[in-house]
Tab-separated table of C-alpha atoms in Angstrom:
chain	number	residue	atom	x	y	z
A	980	MET	CA	29.296	-17.352	-9.509
A	981	ASN	CA	27.253	-20.514	-9.539
A	982	HIS	CA	25.015	-20.669	-12.625
A	983	ASP	CA	22.320	-22.519	-10.660
A	984	VAL	CA	22.157	-19.788	-8.001
A	985	ARG	CA	21.939	-17.084	-10.652
A	986	HIS	CA	19.145	-18.946	-12.466
A	987	ARG	CA	17.221	-19.434	-9.201
A	988	LEU	CA	17.582	-15.728	-8.403
A	989	GLU	CA	16.343	-14.753	-11.872
A	990	GLU	CA	13.292	-16.971	-11.432
A	991	LEU	CA	12.661	-15.747	-7.884
A	992	LEU	CA	12.913	-12.091	-8.921
A	993	SER	CA	10.436	-12.776	-11.722
A	994	ARG	CA	7.974	-14.161	-9.172
A	995	GLU	CA	8.534	-11.114	-6.951
A	996	ILE	CA	7.898	-8.804	-9.910
A	997	THR	CA	4.662	-10.646	-10.691
A	998	ALA	CA	3.560	-10.319	-7.057
A	999	ALA	CA	4.476	-6.600	-7.044
A	1000	GLN	CA	2.474	-6.054	-10.244
A	1001	SER	CA	-0.520	-7.769	-8.630
A	1002	LEU	CA	-0.070	-5.560	-5.578
A	1003	ALA	CA	0.001	-2.433	-7.765
A	1004	GLN	CA	-3.248	-3.500	-9.433
A	1005	THR	CA	-4.837	-4.272	-6.076
A	1006	LEU	CA	-3.790	-0.887	-4.680
A	1007	ALA	CA	-5.335	0.842	-7.704
A	1008	ALA	CA	-8.562	-1.116	-7.194
A	1009	GLU	CA	-8.469	-0.288	-3.479
A	1010	ARG	CA	-8.143	3.417	-4.294
A	1011	ALA	CA	-11.148	3.213	-6.609
A	1012	ALA	CA	-13.108	1.421	-3.883
A	1013	LEU	CA	-12.082	3.994	-1.259
A	1014	THR	CA	-13.312	6.865	-3.416
A	1015	GLY	CA	-16.488	4.991	-4.309
A	1016	ASP	CA	-19.362	3.844	-2.167
A	1017	SER	CA	-18.765	0.123	-1.732
A	1018	PRO	CA	-17.468	-0.780	1.747
A	1019	GLY	CA	-17.581	-4.472	0.840
A	1020	LEU	CA	-15.179	-3.904	-2.021
A	1021	VAL	CA	-12.850	-1.932	0.262
A	1022	LYS	CA	-12.678	-4.910	2.638
A	1023	GLU	CA	-12.162	-7.324	-0.234
A	1024	MET	CA	-9.264	-5.250	-1.603
A	1025	ALA	CA	-7.735	-4.899	1.877
A	1026	ASP	CA	-7.855	-8.675	2.362
A	1027	GLU	CA	-6.291	-9.234	-1.052
A	1028	LYS	CA	-3.612	-6.652	-0.281
A	1029	ILE	CA	-2.711	-8.378	2.995
A	1030	GLY	CA	-2.397	-11.700	1.179
A	1031	LEU	CA	-0.092	-10.132	-1.391
A	1032	PHE	CA	2.023	-8.498	1.325
A	1033	ASN	CA	2.437	-11.911	2.938
A	1034	ARG	CA	3.390	-13.481	-0.394
A	1035	ILE	CA	5.934	-10.736	-1.100
A	1036	GLU	CA	7.448	-11.196	2.366
A	1037	GLU	CA	7.800	-14.952	1.757
A	1038	LEU	CA	9.517	-14.357	-1.581
A	1039	GLU	CA	11.770	-11.704	-0.071
A	1040	SER	CA	12.826	-14.052	2.700
A	1041	GLU	CA	13.621	-16.757	0.143
A	1042	ARG	CA	15.603	-14.266	-1.947
A	1043	ARG	CA	17.566	-12.970	1.039
A	1044	THR	CA	18.495	-16.512	2.019
A	1045	LEU	CA	19.613	-17.361	-1.495
A	1046	TRP	CA	21.409	-14.044	-1.930
A	1047	GLY	CA	23.093	-14.278	1.464
A	1048	ALA	CA	24.318	-17.814	0.813
A	1049	SER	CA	26.110	-16.631	-2.310
A	1050	GLY	CA	27.896	-13.737	-0.573
A	1051	ALA	CA	27.826	-11.650	-3.768
A	1052	ASP	CA	26.322	-8.266	-4.564
A	1053	VAL	CA	23.673	-7.680	-7.243
A	1054	ALA	CA	26.167	-6.797	-9.983
A	1055	ALA	CA	27.942	-10.150	-9.584
A	1056	PHE	CA	24.790	-11.978	-10.682
A	1057	GLY	CA	24.841	-10.508	-14.173
A	1058	PRO	CA	22.677	-8.150	-16.194
A	1059	ILE	CA	19.418	-10.135	-15.999
A	1060	VAL	CA	19.388	-10.216	-12.201
A	1061	THR	CA	20.425	-6.550	-12.076
A	1062	GLU	CA	17.647	-5.560	-14.480
A	1063	ARG	CA	15.003	-7.542	-12.598
A	1064	TRP	CA	16.196	-6.141	-9.279
A	1065	ARG	CA	15.852	-2.577	-10.546
A	1066	ALA	CA	12.418	-3.339	-12.002
A	1067	LEU	CA	11.314	-4.818	-8.668
A	1068	MET	CA	12.580	-1.797	-6.735
A	1069	ALA	CA	10.753	0.582	-9.095
A	1070	LEU	CA	7.514	-1.402	-8.767
A	1071	MET	CA	7.752	-1.526	-4.988
A	1072	ALA	CA	8.421	2.235	-4.823
A	1073	GLY	CA	5.231	2.782	-6.846
A	1074	CYS	CA	3.321	0.440	-4.542
A	1075	ARG	CA	4.562	2.326	-1.502
A	1076	LYS	CA	3.343	5.634	-2.958
A	1077	ALA	CA	-0.033	4.127	-3.880
A	1078	ASN	CA	-0.400	2.642	-0.404
A	1079	ASP	CA	0.462	6.022	1.158
A	1080	VAL	CA	-2.206	7.714	-0.984
A	1081	ASN	CA	-4.766	5.084	0.038
A	1082	GLY	CA	-3.829	5.606	3.691
A	1083	HIS	CA	-4.339	9.336	3.258
A	1084	ILE	CA	-7.777	8.749	1.715
A	1085	ILE	CA	-8.689	6.537	4.684
A	1086	HIS	CA	-7.520	9.216	7.105
A	1087	ILE	CA	-9.624	11.871	5.355
A	1088	ARG	CA	-12.686	9.600	5.388
A	1089	GLN	CA	-12.231	8.918	9.105
A	1090	ASN	CA	-12.111	12.661	9.796
A	1091	GLN	CA	-15.242	13.212	7.711
A	1092	ILE	CA	-17.096	10.519	9.643
A	1093	ARG	CA	-15.886	11.934	12.958
A	1094	GLN	CA	-17.166	15.377	11.955
A	1095	LEU	CA	-20.531	13.931	10.917
A	1096	PHE	CA	-20.857	12.165	14.260
A	1097	ASP	CA	-20.049	15.430	16.027
A	1098	ILE	CA	-22.824	17.164	14.103
A	1099	VAL	CA	-25.333	14.409	14.858
A	1100	ARG	CA	-24.390	14.419	18.553
A	1101	GLY	CA	-24.554	18.206	18.815
A	1102	GLY	CA	-20.846	18.676	19.301
A	1103	THR	CA	-18.858	21.647	18.121
A	1104	PRO	CA	-18.027	21.134	14.457
A	1105	THR	CA	-15.014	22.892	13.079
A	1106	THR	CA	-15.703	25.158	10.142
A	1107	TYR	CA	-13.689	27.848	8.422
A	1108	GLY	CA	-14.504	31.500	7.868
A	1109	PRO	CA	-13.695	33.591	4.772
A	1110	GLN	CA	-10.176	34.323	6.053
A	1111	GLY	CA	-9.474	30.646	6.694
A	1112	LYS	CA	-9.736	30.907	10.478
A	1113	THR	CA	-11.448	28.116	12.332
A	1114	LEU	CA	-14.869	28.789	13.773
A	1115	THR	CA	-16.735	26.603	16.214
A	1116	ARG	CA	-20.419	26.821	17.017
A	1117	THR	CA	-22.419	24.566	19.215
A	1118	LEU	CA	-25.213	23.046	17.213
A	1119	ARG	CA	-28.359	21.421	18.442
A	1120	ALA	CA	-28.004	17.658	18.192
A	1121	LEU	CA	-29.914	16.171	15.298
A	1122	ALA	CA	-30.737	13.188	17.456
A	1123	ARG	CA	-32.708	15.498	19.807
A	1124	ALA	CA	-34.234	17.625	17.082
């Protein structure tokens, strides 16, 4: 194993870990913005998140090229590379979960807005009775009221 390649991989994995930590922080801030009332902050966090995704993709591409050129598996690079690789995978798994939660929050908000528009337009909102069955009633449009 070439010492130079191992050192470059260690340094590259450190940069990926730093980017993943920034992504985790951004996803947490995005979640706070999504549950708050600041659409401007939501957009700002989304833009920052996209930039971090691009940065992570660039670093991953660089790592794959370096890794592929060596022809070795992670264990052949020694304990430091192995440790950083595992740390990166754990961070990225956490980021994926946080991003999924944020996506779910967005989906719920979209449904809430859709329901509000239906009410304003006089559509048939979906509500639930005491037994949990869906009920629909045509309401008079607020715009015509």
